[in-house]
Amino acid sequence: MKKCIKFSKLFTVMVIFSSALIVSGIAGFFTKGINFGIDFQAGFIAKVRFAPSAFILTYNGEKNVQVAQNGQGIDLTVISVDTENKVYSFKYTDYPEIGQFIDAVQQQIDGIKIQTLAPVSTPLRDVFITAETSRVTMEPFRVHYVPSQIQPIDADEVRHALASIPSASVQQVGEAQDRVFQIRLPDNGTYTNANAELRAVITTALVTAYEADNFVVLSTDFVGSRFSSSLAQQAILLVLGALFLIFFYALIRFRWTFALGAVLALIHDVLIMLAFIVWSRMEFTSTTIAAILTIVGYSINDTVVVFDRIRENIRLNPKLPLVEVLDLAQTEVLTRTIITTVTTMLAAISLYAFTSGNMKDFALALIVGMTSGVYSTIYIAGACITFFSGKRTAAGDLLQTKKEVISGVTV
């Protein structure tokens, strides 16, 4: 008989350990709650970048002017009803500094006035426009930039600036030097026009704290309460449906104790991931649901490989106790499991190290889920099979399997 690792000796200890983690997650859910993203929480969300204004454009002519930015430079289009539109292109190579750009614009386009706020030697490439195409009117149109020597700010500073809005949540996006933050306000149902009113609340607070010239709203979004609750219900049904189909598949391919062990291991993985999300305060979004479903599929693949080896060893070693057959099968596939998991995890670690935002959270959830998946296949699924099969030998378990084949329970 091959020498094997006695995983079964730790079944009870590991089940207790997992139960403690799951209980802590449930306790955290009721005490701290889940940090729901805008996908699952009704409210308004704004992505804000704290960057001073480089210059301010206004236009008081009879036509319309639109400004657009691309990889080569900035284009200003004079739109006319009775004549052909005229495009003025200002390439970064021709106008490397904003002072040169401003002089050229004022000389070529009548009615354009520009107030310069940044040093005229600032590279034109450093400025950014918040939309692909924006309309310039008599209202001030601000073009912002991030000075090379500007100090980064953190989320705590922004939270302090928004102290007048206790319900506001602030999350940093990207690197600290980018100075980009996501600000979310929940919709508590007291607003007549929640979208506009919540937008005004955030804008007023930011203007008071930083003044209008020192920040720019990159994007906004609003999710209604009906849509958010419907999306949450669909996410729960999606996970439950996946678990049911996996149970049905394992029931057909193996037997009911194996199917139950597989589903309990998957439920364990989902609950461990949720516990991690609760305590790490990771934002729970549709990306998180994608990570959970990815782990469900990854974990069942690993479990099926182990179950195949267990079924084969039951036939090859009918006189061994079933628990020893489990240990032997898990030992035989351990190397394959480690190599497969480490290889996959390297990709997830790379995503975590070199990305940001939702993709970074997705990678972190995958890392936690893959670790839990390997652990649950060995200890949770194995403990379940051992518990429900009792102290039967492999021959006894094989006999039970044959009875189930005859009765049509499994194939």
Coordinates of C-alpha atoms in Angstrom, one line a residue, residues 27-193:
A27 CA -21.5 37.8 13.5
G28 CA -19.7 40.4 11.4
F29 CA -22.6 40.5 9.0
F30 CA -25.1 41.4 11.8
T31 CA -22.7 43.8 13.6
K32 CA -20.8 45.5 10.7
G33 CA -22.9 44.5 7.7
I34 CA -21.6 44.2 4.1
N35 CA -20.1 47.1 2.3
F36 CA -22.5 47.0 -0.6
G37 CA -21.4 48.7 -3.7
I38 CA -23.6 51.0 -5.8
D39 CA -24.9 47.9 -7.7
F40 CA -26.6 46.7 -4.6
Q41 CA -27.3 49.9 -2.7
A42 CA -29.8 52.6 -3.7
G43 CA -28.0 55.9 -3.9
F44 CA -25.8 58.3 -5.7
I45 CA -22.1 57.8 -6.5
A46 CA -19.6 60.3 -7.8
K47 CA -16.0 59.8 -8.9
V48 CA -14.1 62.9 -8.0
R49 CA -10.5 63.9 -8.8
F50 CA -8.9 66.6 -6.7
A51 CA -6.9 68.6 -9.2
P52 CA -6.6 72.4 -9.6
S53 CA -7.8 74.2 -12.7
A54 CA -5.2 75.0 -15.3
F55 CA -7.4 77.5 -17.1
I56 CA -11.1 78.5 -17.5
L57 CA -12.8 79.0 -20.9
T58 CA -15.8 81.0 -21.6
Y59 CA -17.5 81.8 -25.0
N60 CA -19.8 84.8 -25.7
G61 CA -20.1 84.5 -29.5
E62 CA -23.2 83.8 -31.5
K63 CA -22.2 80.2 -32.5
N64 CA -21.5 77.1 -30.4
V65 CA -18.0 75.8 -29.4
Q66 CA -17.2 72.3 -28.4
V67 CA -13.8 71.2 -27.0
A68 CA -12.5 67.6 -27.2
Q69 CA -9.2 66.0 -26.1
N70 CA -7.4 63.1 -27.7
G71 CA -4.0 61.5 -27.7
Q72 CA -2.5 64.1 -30.1
G73 CA -3.9 67.3 -28.6
I74 CA -7.0 69.4 -28.1
D75 CA -9.6 70.2 -30.7
L76 CA -12.1 73.1 -30.6
T77 CA -15.0 72.9 -33.0
V78 CA -17.0 76.0 -33.9
I79 CA -20.5 74.8 -34.7
S80 CA -22.6 76.9 -37.1
V81 CA -26.1 76.4 -38.4
D82 CA -25.8 78.1 -41.7
T83 CA -22.2 77.2 -42.6
E84 CA -19.9 74.2 -42.3
N85 CA -18.4 73.5 -38.9
K86 CA -14.8 74.5 -38.4
V87 CA -12.3 72.5 -36.4
Y88 CA -9.2 74.1 -34.8
S89 CA -6.7 71.5 -33.8
F90 CA -3.9 72.2 -31.3
K91 CA -1.4 69.5 -31.2
Y92 CA 0.8 68.8 -28.2
T93 CA 3.9 68.9 -30.5
D94 CA 3.0 72.4 -31.9
Y95 CA 1.8 73.8 -28.6
P96 CA 3.8 72.0 -25.8
E97 CA 2.9 74.6 -23.1
I98 CA -0.5 75.9 -22.0
G99 CA 0.6 79.5 -22.5
Q100 CA 1.2 78.8 -26.2
F101 CA -2.1 77.0 -26.5
I102 CA -4.0 79.9 -24.8
D103 CA -2.4 82.5 -27.1
A104 CA -3.2 80.5 -30.2
V105 CA -6.9 79.9 -29.2
Q106 CA -7.5 83.5 -28.5
Q107 CA -6.0 84.6 -31.7
Q108 CA -7.8 82.1 -33.9
I109 CA -11.3 81.9 -32.4
D110 CA -13.4 85.1 -31.8
G111 CA -15.5 85.2 -28.6
I112 CA -13.3 82.8 -26.6
K113 CA -11.9 84.2 -23.4
I114 CA -9.5 82.2 -21.2
Q115 CA -8.5 82.8 -17.6
T116 CA -5.1 81.3 -16.8
L117 CA -4.7 79.8 -13.4
A118 CA -1.7 77.4 -13.8
P119 CA 1.8 78.5 -14.8
V120 CA 2.0 79.2 -18.5
S121 CA 4.9 76.8 -18.7
T122 CA 2.7 73.9 -17.7
P123 CA 2.9 71.1 -20.3
L124 CA -0.3 71.0 -22.3
R125 CA -0.3 67.2 -22.1
D126 CA -0.8 67.5 -18.3
V127 CA -4.3 69.0 -18.6
F128 CA -7.4 66.8 -18.8
I129 CA -11.0 67.3 -19.9
T130 CA -13.7 65.4 -18.0
A131 CA -15.6 64.4 -21.1
E132 CA -14.7 63.3 -24.6
T133 CA -16.7 66.3 -26.0
S134 CA -17.8 69.3 -23.9
R135 CA -19.7 72.5 -24.8
V136 CA -18.2 75.9 -24.0
T137 CA -20.7 78.6 -23.1
M138 CA -20.7 81.8 -21.1
E139 CA -20.7 79.5 -18.0
P140 CA -17.1 78.9 -16.9
F141 CA -15.6 75.7 -18.4
R142 CA -12.7 74.5 -16.3
V143 CA -9.8 72.4 -17.6
H144 CA -7.9 70.8 -14.8
Y145 CA -4.4 69.4 -14.4
V146 CA -2.3 67.6 -11.7
P147 CA 0.9 69.5 -10.9
S148 CA 4.0 67.2 -10.7
Q149 CA 4.9 68.5 -7.2
I150 CA 1.4 68.3 -5.7
Q151 CA 1.0 66.2 -2.5
P152 CA -1.3 63.2 -2.5
I153 CA -4.3 63.1 -0.2
D154 CA -5.9 60.1 1.4
A155 CA -9.5 59.0 2.0
D156 CA -9.4 60.2 5.6
E157 CA -8.8 63.7 4.6
V158 CA -11.7 63.6 2.2
R159 CA -14.0 62.1 4.8
H160 CA -13.0 64.9 7.2
A161 CA -13.9 67.5 4.5
L162 CA -17.3 65.8 4.1
A163 CA -17.9 65.6 7.9
S164 CA -21.1 67.5 7.4
I165 CA -22.5 64.5 5.5
P166 CA -22.3 61.6 8.0
S167 CA -23.8 59.1 5.6
A168 CA -21.1 59.7 2.9
S169 CA -18.7 56.9 2.3
V170 CA -15.3 57.6 0.6
Q171 CA -13.1 55.1 -1.2
Q172 CA -9.8 55.8 -2.9
V173 CA -9.5 54.8 -6.5
G174 CA -6.1 54.0 -8.0
E175 CA -2.8 55.3 -6.7
A176 CA -2.6 58.0 -4.0
Q177 CA -0.9 60.5 -6.4
D178 CA -3.9 60.2 -8.8
R179 CA -6.1 61.9 -6.1
V180 CA -9.2 60.1 -7.4
F181 CA -12.0 59.1 -5.0
Q182 CA -15.4 57.5 -5.1
I183 CA -18.0 59.2 -2.9
R184 CA -21.3 57.5 -2.3
L185 CA -24.4 58.7 -0.6
P186 CA -27.3 56.3 0.1
D187 CA -30.8 57.1 -0.8
N188 CA -32.9 56.9 2.4
G189 CA -36.1 57.5 0.7
T190 CA -36.6 61.1 1.9
Y191 CA -35.7 62.9 -1.4
T192 CA -38.2 64.0 -4.0
N193 CA -35.6 64.0 -6.8

